[in-house]
Coordinates of C-alpha atoms and ligand atoms in Angstrom, one line a residue:
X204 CA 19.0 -21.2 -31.8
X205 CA 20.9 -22.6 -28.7
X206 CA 18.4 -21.5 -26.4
X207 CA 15.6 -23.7 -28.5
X208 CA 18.1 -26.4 -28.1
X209 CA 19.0 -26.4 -24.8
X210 CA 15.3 -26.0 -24.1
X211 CA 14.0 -28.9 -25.8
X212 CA 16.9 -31.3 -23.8
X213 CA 15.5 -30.0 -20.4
X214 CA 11.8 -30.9 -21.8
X215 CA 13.1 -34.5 -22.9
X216 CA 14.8 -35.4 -20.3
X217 CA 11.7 -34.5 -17.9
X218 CA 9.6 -36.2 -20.3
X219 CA 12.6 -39.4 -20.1
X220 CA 12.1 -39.5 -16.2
X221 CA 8.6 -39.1 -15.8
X222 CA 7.9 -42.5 -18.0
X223 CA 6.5 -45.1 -15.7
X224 CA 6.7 -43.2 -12.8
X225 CA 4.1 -40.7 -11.3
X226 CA 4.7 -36.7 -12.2
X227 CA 2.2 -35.3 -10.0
X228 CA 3.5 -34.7 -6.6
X229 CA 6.0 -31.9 -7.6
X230 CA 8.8 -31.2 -5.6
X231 CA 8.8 -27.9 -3.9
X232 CA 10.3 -24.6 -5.8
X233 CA 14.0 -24.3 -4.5
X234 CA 15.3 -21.0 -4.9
X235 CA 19.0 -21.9 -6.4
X236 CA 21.6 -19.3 -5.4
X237 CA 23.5 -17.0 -8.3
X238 CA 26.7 -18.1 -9.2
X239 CA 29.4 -17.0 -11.4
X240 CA 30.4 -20.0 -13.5
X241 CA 33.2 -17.1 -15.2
X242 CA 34.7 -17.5 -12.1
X243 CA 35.1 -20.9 -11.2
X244 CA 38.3 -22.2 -10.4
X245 CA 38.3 -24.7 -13.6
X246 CA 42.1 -26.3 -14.5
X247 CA 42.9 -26.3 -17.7
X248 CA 40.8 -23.4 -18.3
X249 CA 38.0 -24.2 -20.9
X250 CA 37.7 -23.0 -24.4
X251 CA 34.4 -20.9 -24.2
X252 CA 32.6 -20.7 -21.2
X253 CA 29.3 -18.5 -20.3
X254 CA 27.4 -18.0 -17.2
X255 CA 24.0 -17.6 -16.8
X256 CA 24.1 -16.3 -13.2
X257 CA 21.8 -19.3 -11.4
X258 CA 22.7 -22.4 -10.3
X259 CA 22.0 -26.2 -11.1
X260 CA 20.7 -27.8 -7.7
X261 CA 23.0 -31.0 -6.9
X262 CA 21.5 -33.2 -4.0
X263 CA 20.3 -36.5 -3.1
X264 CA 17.5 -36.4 -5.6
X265 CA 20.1 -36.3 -8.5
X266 CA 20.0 -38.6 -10.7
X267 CA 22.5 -39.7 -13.6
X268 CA 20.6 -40.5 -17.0
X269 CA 22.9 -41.7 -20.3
X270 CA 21.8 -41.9 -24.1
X271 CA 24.2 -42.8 -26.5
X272 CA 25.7 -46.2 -28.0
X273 CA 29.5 -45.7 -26.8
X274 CA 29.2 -48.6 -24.4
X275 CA 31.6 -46.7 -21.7
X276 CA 29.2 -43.8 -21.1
X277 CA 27.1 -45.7 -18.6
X278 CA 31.2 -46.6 -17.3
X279 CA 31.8 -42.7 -17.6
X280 CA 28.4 -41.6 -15.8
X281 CA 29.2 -44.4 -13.0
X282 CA 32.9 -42.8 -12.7
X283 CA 31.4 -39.5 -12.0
X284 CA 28.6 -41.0 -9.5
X285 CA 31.8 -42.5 -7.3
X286 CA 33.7 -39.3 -7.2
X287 CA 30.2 -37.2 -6.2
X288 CA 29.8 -39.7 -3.6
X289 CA 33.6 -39.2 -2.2
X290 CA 32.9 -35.5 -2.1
X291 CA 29.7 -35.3 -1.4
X292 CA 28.7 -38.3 0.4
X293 CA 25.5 -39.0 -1.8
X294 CA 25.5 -41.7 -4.4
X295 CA 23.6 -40.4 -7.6
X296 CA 21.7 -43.3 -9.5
X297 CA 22.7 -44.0 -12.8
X298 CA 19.7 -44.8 -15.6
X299 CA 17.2 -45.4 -12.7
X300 CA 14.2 -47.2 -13.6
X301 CA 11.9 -44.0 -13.1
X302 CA 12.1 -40.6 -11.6
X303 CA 10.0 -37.5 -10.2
X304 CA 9.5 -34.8 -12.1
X305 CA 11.7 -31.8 -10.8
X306 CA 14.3 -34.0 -9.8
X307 CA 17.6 -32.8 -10.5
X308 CA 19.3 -34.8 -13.8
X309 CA 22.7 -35.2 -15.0
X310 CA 21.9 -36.4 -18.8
X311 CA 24.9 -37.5 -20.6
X312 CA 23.7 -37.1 -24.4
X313 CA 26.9 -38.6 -26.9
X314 CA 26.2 -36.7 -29.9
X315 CA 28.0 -37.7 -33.5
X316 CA 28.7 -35.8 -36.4
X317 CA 31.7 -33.3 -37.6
X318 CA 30.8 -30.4 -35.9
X319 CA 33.0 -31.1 -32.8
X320 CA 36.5 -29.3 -32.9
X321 CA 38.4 -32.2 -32.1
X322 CA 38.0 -36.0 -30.0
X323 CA 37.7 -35.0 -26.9
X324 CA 35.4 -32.0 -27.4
X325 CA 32.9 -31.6 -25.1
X326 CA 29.8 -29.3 -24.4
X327 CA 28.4 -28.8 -21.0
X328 CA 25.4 -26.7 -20.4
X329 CA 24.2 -26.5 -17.1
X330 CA 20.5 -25.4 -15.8
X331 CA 18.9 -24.7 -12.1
X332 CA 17.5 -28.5 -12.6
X333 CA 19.6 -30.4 -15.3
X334 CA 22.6 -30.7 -16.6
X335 CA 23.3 -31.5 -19.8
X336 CA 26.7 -33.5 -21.3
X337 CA 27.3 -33.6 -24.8
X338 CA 30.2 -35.3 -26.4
X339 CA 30.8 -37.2 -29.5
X340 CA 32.3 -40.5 -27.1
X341 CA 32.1 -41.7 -23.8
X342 CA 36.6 -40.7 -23.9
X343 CA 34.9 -37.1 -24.2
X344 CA 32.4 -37.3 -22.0
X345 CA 35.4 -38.6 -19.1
X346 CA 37.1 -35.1 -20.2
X347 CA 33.6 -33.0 -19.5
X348 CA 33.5 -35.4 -16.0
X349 CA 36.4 -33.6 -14.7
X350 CA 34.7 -30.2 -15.8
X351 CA 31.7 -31.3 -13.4
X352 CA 33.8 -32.8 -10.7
X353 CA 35.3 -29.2 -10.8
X354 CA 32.4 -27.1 -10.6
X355 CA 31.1 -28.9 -7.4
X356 CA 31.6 -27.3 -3.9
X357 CA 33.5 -28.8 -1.3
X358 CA 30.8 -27.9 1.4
X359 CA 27.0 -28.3 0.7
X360 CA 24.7 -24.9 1.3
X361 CA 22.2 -26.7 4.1
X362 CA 19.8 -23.4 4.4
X363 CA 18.2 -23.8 1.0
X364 CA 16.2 -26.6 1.8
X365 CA 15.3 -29.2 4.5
X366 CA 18.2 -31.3 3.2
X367 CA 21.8 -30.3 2.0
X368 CA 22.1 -29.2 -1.8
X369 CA 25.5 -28.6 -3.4
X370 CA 25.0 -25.3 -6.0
X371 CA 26.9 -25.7 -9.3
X372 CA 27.1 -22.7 -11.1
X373 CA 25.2 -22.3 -14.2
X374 CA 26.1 -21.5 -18.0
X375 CA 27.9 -23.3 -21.2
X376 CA 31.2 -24.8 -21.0
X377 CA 32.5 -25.5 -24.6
X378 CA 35.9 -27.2 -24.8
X379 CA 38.1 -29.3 -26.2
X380 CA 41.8 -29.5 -25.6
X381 CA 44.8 -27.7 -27.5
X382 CA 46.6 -31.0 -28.1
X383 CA 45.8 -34.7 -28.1
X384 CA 48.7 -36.1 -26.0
X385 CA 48.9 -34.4 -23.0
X386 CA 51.8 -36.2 -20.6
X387 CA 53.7 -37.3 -18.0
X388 CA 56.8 -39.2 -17.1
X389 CA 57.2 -41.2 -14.0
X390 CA 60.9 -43.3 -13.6
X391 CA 59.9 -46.4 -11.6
X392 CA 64.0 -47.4 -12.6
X393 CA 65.8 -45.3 -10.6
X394 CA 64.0 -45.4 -7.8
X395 CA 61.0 -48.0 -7.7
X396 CA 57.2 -46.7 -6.9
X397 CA 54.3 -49.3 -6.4
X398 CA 51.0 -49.7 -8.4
X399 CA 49.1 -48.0 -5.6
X400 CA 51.6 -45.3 -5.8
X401 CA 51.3 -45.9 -9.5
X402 CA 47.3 -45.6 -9.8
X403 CA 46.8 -42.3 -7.3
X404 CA 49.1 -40.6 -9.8
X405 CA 46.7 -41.2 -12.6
X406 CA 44.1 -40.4 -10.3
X407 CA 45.8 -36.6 -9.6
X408 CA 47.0 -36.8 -13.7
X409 CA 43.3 -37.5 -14.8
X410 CA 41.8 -34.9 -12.8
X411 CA 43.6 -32.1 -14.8
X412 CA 42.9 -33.8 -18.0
X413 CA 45.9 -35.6 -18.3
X414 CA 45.5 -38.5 -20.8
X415 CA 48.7 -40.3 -21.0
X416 CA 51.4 -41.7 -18.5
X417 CA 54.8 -42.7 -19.7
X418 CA 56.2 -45.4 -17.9
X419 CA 60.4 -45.1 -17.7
X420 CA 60.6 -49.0 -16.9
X421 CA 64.5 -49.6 -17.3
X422 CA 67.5 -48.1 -17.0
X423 CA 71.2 -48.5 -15.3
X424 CA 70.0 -49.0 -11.9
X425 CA 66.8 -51.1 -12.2
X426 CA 64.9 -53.3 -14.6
X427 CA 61.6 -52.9 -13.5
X428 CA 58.9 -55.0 -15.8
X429 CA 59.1 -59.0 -15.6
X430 CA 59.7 -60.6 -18.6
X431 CA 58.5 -64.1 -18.8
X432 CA 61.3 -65.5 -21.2
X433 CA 64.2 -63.9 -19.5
X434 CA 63.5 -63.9 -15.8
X435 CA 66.6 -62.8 -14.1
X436 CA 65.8 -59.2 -15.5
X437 CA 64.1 -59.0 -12.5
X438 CA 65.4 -61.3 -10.0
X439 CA 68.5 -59.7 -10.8
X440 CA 68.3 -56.4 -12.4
X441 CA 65.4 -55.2 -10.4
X442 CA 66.4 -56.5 -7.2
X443 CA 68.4 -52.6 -6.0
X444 CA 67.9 -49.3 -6.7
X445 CA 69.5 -45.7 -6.5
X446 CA 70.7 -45.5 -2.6
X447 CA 70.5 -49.7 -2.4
X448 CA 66.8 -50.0 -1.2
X449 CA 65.7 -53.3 -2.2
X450 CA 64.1 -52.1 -5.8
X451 CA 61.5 -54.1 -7.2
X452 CA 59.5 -55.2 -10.2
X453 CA 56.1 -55.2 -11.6
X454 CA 54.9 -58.6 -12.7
X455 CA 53.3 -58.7 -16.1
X456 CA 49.4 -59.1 -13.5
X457 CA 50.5 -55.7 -12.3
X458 CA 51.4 -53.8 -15.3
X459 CA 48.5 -55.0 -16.9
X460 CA 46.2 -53.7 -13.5
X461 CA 47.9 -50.4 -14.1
X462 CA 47.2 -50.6 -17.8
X463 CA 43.3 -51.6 -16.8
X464 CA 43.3 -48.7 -14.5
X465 CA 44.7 -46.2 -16.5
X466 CA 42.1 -47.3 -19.1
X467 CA 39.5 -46.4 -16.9
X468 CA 40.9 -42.8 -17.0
X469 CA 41.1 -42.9 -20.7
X470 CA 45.0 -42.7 -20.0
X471 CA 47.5 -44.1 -22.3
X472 CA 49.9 -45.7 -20.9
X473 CA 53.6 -45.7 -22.8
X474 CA 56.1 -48.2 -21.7
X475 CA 60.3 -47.0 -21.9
X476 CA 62.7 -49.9 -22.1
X477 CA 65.5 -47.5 -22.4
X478 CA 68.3 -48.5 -25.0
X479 CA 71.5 -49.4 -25.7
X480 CA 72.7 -47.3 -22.9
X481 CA 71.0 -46.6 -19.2
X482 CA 70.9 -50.8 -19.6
X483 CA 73.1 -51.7 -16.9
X484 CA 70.6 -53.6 -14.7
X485 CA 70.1 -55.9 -18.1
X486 CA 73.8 -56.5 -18.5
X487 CA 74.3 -57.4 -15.0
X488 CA 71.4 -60.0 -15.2
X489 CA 72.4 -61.2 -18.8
X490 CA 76.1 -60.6 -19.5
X491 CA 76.1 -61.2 -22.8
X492 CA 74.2 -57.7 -23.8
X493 CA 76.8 -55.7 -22.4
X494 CA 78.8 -54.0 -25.3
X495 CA 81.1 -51.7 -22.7
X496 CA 83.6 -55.1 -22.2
X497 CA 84.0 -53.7 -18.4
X498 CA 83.4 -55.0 -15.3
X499 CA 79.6 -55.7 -14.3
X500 CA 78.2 -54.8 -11.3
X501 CA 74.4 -53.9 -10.0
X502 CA 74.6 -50.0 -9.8
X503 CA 73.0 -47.7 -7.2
X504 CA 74.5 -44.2 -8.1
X505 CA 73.4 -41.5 -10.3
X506 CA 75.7 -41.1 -13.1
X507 CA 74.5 -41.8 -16.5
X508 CA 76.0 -42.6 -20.2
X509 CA 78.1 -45.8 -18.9
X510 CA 76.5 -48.6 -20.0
X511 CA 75.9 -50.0 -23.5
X512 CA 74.4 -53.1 -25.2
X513 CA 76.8 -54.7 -27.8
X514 CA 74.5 -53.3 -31.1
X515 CA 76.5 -56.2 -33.7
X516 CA 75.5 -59.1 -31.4
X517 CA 72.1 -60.9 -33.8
X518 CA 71.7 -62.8 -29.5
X519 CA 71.0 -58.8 -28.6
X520 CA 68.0 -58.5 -31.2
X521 CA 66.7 -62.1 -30.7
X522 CA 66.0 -60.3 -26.6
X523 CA 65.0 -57.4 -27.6
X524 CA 62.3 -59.1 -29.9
X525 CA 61.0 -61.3 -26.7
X526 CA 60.9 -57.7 -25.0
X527 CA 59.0 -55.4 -27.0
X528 CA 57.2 -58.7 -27.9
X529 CA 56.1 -59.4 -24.3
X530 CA 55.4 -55.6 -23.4
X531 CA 53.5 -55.0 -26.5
X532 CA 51.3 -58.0 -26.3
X533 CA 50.0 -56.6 -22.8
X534 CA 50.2 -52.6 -23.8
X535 CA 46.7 -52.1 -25.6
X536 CA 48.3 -48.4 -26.4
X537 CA 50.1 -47.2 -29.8
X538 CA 53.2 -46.4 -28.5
X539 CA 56.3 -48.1 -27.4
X540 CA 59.5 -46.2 -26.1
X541 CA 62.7 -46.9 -26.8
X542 CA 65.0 -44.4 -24.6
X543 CA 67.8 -44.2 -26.5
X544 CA 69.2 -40.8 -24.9
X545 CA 72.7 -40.6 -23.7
X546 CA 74.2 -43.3 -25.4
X547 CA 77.6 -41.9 -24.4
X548 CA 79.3 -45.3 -24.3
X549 CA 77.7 -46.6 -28.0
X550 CA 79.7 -45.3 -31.4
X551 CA 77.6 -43.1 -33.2
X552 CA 77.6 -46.3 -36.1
X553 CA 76.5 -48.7 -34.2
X554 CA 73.8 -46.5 -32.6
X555 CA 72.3 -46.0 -35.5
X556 CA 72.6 -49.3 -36.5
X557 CA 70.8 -49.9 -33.4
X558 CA 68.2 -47.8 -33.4
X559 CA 67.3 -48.5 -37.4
X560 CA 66.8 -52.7 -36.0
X561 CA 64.6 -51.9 -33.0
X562 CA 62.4 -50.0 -34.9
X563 CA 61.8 -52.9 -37.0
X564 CA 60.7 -55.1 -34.2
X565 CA 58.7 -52.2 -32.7
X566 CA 56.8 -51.9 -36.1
X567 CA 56.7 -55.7 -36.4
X568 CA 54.8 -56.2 -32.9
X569 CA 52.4 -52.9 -34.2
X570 CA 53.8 -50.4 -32.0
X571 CA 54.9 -46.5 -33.0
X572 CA 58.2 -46.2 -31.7
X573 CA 58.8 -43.2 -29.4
X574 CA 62.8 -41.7 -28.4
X575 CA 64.5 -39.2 -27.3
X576 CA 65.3 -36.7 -29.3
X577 CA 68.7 -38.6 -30.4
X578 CA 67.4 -40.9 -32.3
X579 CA 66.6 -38.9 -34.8
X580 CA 70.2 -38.9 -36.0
X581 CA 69.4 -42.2 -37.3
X582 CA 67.2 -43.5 -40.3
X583 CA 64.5 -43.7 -38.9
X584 CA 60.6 -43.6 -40.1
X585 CA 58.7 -41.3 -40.4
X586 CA 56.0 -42.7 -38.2
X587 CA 57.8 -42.9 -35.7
X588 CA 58.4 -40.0 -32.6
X589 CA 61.0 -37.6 -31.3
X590 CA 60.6 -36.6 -27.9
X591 CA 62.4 -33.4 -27.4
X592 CA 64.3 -32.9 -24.1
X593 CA 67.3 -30.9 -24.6
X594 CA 68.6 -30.8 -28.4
X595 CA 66.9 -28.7 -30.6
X596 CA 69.2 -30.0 -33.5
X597 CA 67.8 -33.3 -32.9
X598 CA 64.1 -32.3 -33.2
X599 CA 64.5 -30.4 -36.3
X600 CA 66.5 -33.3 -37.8
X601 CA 63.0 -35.0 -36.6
X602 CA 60.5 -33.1 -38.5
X603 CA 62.7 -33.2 -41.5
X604 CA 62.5 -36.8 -41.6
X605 CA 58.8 -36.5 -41.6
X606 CA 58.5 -37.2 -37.9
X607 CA 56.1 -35.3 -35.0
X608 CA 57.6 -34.1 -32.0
X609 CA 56.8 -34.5 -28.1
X610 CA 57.9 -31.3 -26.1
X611 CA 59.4 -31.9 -22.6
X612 CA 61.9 -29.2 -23.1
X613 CA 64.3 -30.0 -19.4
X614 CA 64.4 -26.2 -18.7
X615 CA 60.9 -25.5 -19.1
X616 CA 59.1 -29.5 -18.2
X617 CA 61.2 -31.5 -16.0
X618 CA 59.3 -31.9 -13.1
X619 CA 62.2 -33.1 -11.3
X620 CA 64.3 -29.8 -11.6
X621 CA 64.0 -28.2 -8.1
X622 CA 62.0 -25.0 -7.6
X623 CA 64.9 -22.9 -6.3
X624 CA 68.0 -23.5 -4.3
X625 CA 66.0 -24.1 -0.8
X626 CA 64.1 -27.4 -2.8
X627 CA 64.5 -30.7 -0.7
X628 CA 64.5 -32.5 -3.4
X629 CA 65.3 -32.8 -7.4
X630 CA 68.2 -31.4 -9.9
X631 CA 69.2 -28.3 -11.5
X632 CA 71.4 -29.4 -14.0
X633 CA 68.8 -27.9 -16.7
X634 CA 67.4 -24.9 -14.3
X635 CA 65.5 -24.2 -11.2
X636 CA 62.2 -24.3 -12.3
X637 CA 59.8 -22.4 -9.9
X638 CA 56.1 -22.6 -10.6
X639 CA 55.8 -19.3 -13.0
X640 CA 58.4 -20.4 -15.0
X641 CA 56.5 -23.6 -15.8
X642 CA 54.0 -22.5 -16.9
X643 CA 55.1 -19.7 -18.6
X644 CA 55.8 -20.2 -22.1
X645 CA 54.2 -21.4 -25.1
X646 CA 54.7 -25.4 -26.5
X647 CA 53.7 -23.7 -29.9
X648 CA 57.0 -21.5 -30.4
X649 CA 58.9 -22.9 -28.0
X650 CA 61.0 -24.8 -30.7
X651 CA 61.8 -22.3 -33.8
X652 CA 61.0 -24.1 -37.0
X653 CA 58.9 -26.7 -35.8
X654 CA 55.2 -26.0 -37.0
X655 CA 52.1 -26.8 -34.8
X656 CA 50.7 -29.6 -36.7
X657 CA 54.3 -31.6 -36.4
X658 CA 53.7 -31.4 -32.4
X659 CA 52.3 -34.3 -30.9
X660 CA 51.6 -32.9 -27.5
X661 CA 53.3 -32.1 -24.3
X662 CA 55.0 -34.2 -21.9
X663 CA 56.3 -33.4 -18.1
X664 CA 58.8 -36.3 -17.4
X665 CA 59.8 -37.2 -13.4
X666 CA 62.6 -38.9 -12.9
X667 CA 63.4 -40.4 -9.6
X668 CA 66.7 -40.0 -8.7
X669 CA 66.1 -37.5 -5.4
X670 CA 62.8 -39.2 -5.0
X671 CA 61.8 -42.4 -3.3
X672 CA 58.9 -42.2 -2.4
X673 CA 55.2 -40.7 -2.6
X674 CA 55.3 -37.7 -0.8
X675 CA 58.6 -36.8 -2.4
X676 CA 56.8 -37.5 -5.9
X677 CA 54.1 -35.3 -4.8
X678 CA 56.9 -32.6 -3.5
X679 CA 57.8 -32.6 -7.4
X680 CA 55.2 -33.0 -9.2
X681 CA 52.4 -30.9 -7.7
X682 CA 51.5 -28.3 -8.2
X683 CA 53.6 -27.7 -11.1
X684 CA 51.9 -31.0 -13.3
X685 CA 48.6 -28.6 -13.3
X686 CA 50.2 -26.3 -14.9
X687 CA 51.6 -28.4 -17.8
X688 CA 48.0 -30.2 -18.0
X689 CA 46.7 -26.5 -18.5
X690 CA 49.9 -25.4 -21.0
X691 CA 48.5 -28.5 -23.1
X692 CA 45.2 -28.5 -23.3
X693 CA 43.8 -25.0 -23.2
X694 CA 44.5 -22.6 -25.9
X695 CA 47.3 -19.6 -25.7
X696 CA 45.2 -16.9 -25.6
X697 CA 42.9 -18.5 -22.8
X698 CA 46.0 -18.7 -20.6
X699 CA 47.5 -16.2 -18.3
X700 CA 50.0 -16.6 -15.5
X701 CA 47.6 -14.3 -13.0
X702 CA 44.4 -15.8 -13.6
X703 CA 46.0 -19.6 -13.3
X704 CA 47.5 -18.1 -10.2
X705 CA 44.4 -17.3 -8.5
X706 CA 42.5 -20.5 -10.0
X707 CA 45.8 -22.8 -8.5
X708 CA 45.4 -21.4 -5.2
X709 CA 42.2 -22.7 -5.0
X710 CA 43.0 -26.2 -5.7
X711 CA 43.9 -26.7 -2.3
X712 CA 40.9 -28.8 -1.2
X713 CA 41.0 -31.6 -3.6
X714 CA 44.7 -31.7 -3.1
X715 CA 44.2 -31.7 0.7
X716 CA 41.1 -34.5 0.4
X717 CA 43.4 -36.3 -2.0
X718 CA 46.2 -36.1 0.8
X719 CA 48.8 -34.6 -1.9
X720 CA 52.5 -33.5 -0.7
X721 CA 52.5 -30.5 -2.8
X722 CA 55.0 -28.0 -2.4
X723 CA 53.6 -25.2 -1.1
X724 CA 55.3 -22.1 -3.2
X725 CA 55.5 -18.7 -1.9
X726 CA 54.8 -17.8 -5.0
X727 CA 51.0 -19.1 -4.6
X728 CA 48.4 -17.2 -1.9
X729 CA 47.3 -21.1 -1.3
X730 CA 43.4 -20.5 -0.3
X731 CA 42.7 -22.2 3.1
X732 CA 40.3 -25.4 2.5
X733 CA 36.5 -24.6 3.8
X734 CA 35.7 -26.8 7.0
X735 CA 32.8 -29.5 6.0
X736 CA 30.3 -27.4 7.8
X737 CA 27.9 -30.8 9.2
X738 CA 27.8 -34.7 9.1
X739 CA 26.1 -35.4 5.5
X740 CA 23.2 -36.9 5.5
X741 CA 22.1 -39.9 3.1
X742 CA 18.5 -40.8 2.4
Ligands
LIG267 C1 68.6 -36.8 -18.2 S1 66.3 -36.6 -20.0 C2 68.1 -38.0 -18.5 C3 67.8 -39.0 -17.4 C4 68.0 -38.3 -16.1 C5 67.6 -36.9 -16.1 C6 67.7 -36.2 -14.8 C7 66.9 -37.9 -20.5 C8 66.4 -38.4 -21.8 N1 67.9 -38.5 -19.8 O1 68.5 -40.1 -17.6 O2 67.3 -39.0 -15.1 O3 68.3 -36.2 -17.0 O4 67.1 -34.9 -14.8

């Protein structure tokens, strides 16, 4: 029944290509290599996957070849075509106006209808001269992309033919991910990172299937998104950071670039204004938030729980309305974040009071409203999200109330716990987190009483105190962020600690061609990158 299937796409798509252009001169018979597509090195590890022991024959003849009314996949195939020509160095065309028969084809086919586990399911079935992408929309499609970008070798096999040819292993790919929201944190507050910084840690996020960035914009040290009606937030408030580097902002243009870029990615991007405490870079700018009654001073330490807005002030809620009002109207994603962790200087009353307000102006500028796992001590709805970092109270009280959880248990998902004593950088206040331990454990029953269908997804969160810039970031967050991309999209009994072992240690050439930091755990035989074995040629 597949078989039939499959056969009739290879048949359509040579019938597609041959329309309006000539069929006759054939190309010669390559003889594709056999490759094990079993035992690719794919992050997160697919679903289902067979091989069929050939190989699908990528070279300069491929071509790229969309049907479907999405009107991204052409955007999606175009994505793909960029990132073949940055590993590759050849350019495939996308929906050329004719083709020769025998020429290799990438057909991206978006196919409707129920049948597909979830959103982002994706099948990918790969032949010695097509390749075939099914997916029910063009967000899917970007997922199967990744599969693809994956499967192809670093260095072309140049005794195959008279020009080089890049073998992908053939076989089905069936996937689709464990859990729609599939996270990470980075805290621009504490220390400040830029939007180029910014955009190469989507790219790295995106790569491992990754779909949405959290974006911790505020807190005691730094205010770090402009708003247009109260400008000192960042002329004053983002003017320092932790250490007293000179800090800095993001204008509304360059949120909304990171936004747009993310988008391409299919990532989500969630904006924190963290409230009532960590708010001591607005207090300093605006005085008349501050609720502590102490002196005011720009702050460049690492101490938390000092600071508090004054909750009973109505001049407090009129700001915060221009806030989430601003951030929303440029945020095209569901979510806004509201902090709200370690309000140690805020009565437990007026917290509450607190929270219950700012969830009203959330909801009234169409947002969910996310928190961290304390606010679920207050009234809140039951639309709105817990994000679970260190009380397990808290996120039962949560799913009580009718609310989903995020996981980004600190022991298990803080990416900026250090590895072991000998880290450079990071924490331990929660644990030393070497690479095993995160990725061993399961989201699913990590939390007791907390069923799977009240889990929204998983989220590794990075903040910056010991970090200030890129390569430190890197240092943190790789390679440990590929294993919480695998811990949330690929299913438990697909996963094991060994296997993802062998498959990390072979990520080293797209971290070394992306120029990535990583730590290099002992813990890891890290596989030496091949040498590119010629100068590619283009036609
Ligand atoms: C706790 S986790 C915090 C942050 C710190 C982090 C350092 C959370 C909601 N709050 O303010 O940066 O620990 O690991």
């Amino acid at each position: 029944m597949k078989l039939t299937k499959d056969l009739l796409w290879t048949g359509l798509i040579t019938f597609f290509l041959c329309v309006g252009a000539s069929c006759e001169n054939k190309r010669e018979e390559i003889d594709m290599p056999s490759l094990d597509l079993s035992k690719e090195h794919l992050i997160p590890i697919p679903s289902k996957m067979v091989a069929s022991g050939s190989s699908f024959r990528l070279d300069q003849f491929t071509r790229i070849v969309t049907q479907g009314d999405d009107e991204r996949l052409e955007e999606v195939a175009s994505f793909l075509a960029e990132k073949i020509s940055q590993k590759a160095g050849i350019r495939p065309e996308v929906n050329p106006e004719s083709g020769k028969e025998g020429d290799p084809v990438i057909f991206f086919r978006q196919q409707g209808g129920t049948s597909w586990p979830n959103r982002e399911a994706y099948r990918l079935s790969i032949f010695k001269d097509s390749m075939v992408l099914e997916a029910p929309s063009a967000e899917a499609a970007f997922r199967g992309v990744q599969t693809i970008r994956q499967l192809i070798p670093e260095v072309s096999n140049d005794t195959l033919a008279a020009h080089p040819i890049w073998p992908v292993a053939s076989g089905t790919v069936e996937d689709y991910p464990n859990f729609g929201f599939r996270g990470s944190m980075l805290d621009v507050a504490r220390h400040f990172f830029s939007v180029e910084d910014v955009k190469k840690y989507i790219d790295l996020l995106a790569y491992y299937k990754i779909n949405v960035l959290h974006l911790h914009l505020t807190d005691d040290q730094g205010w770090r998104i402009e708003i247009k009606a109260w400008p000192k937030l960042t002329e004053v408030g983002g003017s320092t950071e932790v250490g007293g580097e000179a800090g800095g902002f993001f204008t509304q243009d360059d949120y909304k670039d990171i936004v747009a870029y993310a988008n391409a990615h299919f990532m989500t991007i969630i904006p924190e204004v963290d409230m009532p405490g960590h708010t001591n870079a607005a207090s300093v700018s605006y005085p008349f938030l501050d609720g502590t009654g102490k002196p005011l001073k720009l702050y460049e330490g690492t101490r938390v729980g000092f600071s508090t807005f004054d909750t009973r002030k109505d001049t407090v809620y009129a700001f915060l309305d221009d806030v989430v009002r601003e951030i929303s109207a440029i945020t095209p994603g569901p979510y806004f974040h509201i902090g709200g962790d370690e309000s140690h200087s805020t009565e437990k009353d007026d917290y509450i009071y607190f929270v219950n307000k700012v969830e009203k102006i959330v909801q009234k500028y169409g947002k969910t409203m996310i928190g961290w796992d304390e606010i679920a001590q207050a009234d809140v709805d039951p639309s709105s999200i817990a994000q679970f970092w260190a009380d397990a109270e808290n996120a039962t009280t949560a799913v009580e109330k009718g609310m989903k959880v995020i996981l980004s248990p600190a022991k298990k998902a803080y990416l900026d716990m250090q590895y072991d004593t000998l880290s450079k950088h990071g924490l331990h206040w929660a644990a030393y987190i070497p690479v095993d331990t995160a990725y061993i454990w399961n989201p699913e029953t990590y939390l007791p009483n907390i069923p799977k269908d009240r889990i929204l997804g998983v989220e590794a969160p990075l903040w910056s105190e010991t970090i200030s810039n890129m390569q430190e970031l890197e240092y943190l967050a790789f390679p440990r962020a590929i294993g919480y991309a695998e811990l949330s999209w690929s299913l438990e009994e697909n996963r094991d600690w060994e296997d993802f072992r062998v498959r990390l240690a072979n990520q080293t050439p797209y971290l070394q061609m992306m120029d990535v930091a990583y730590y290099p755990s002992p813990r890891i035989d890290w596989v030496k990158p091949p040498e590119k074995s010629r100068e590619i040629i283009k036609d």
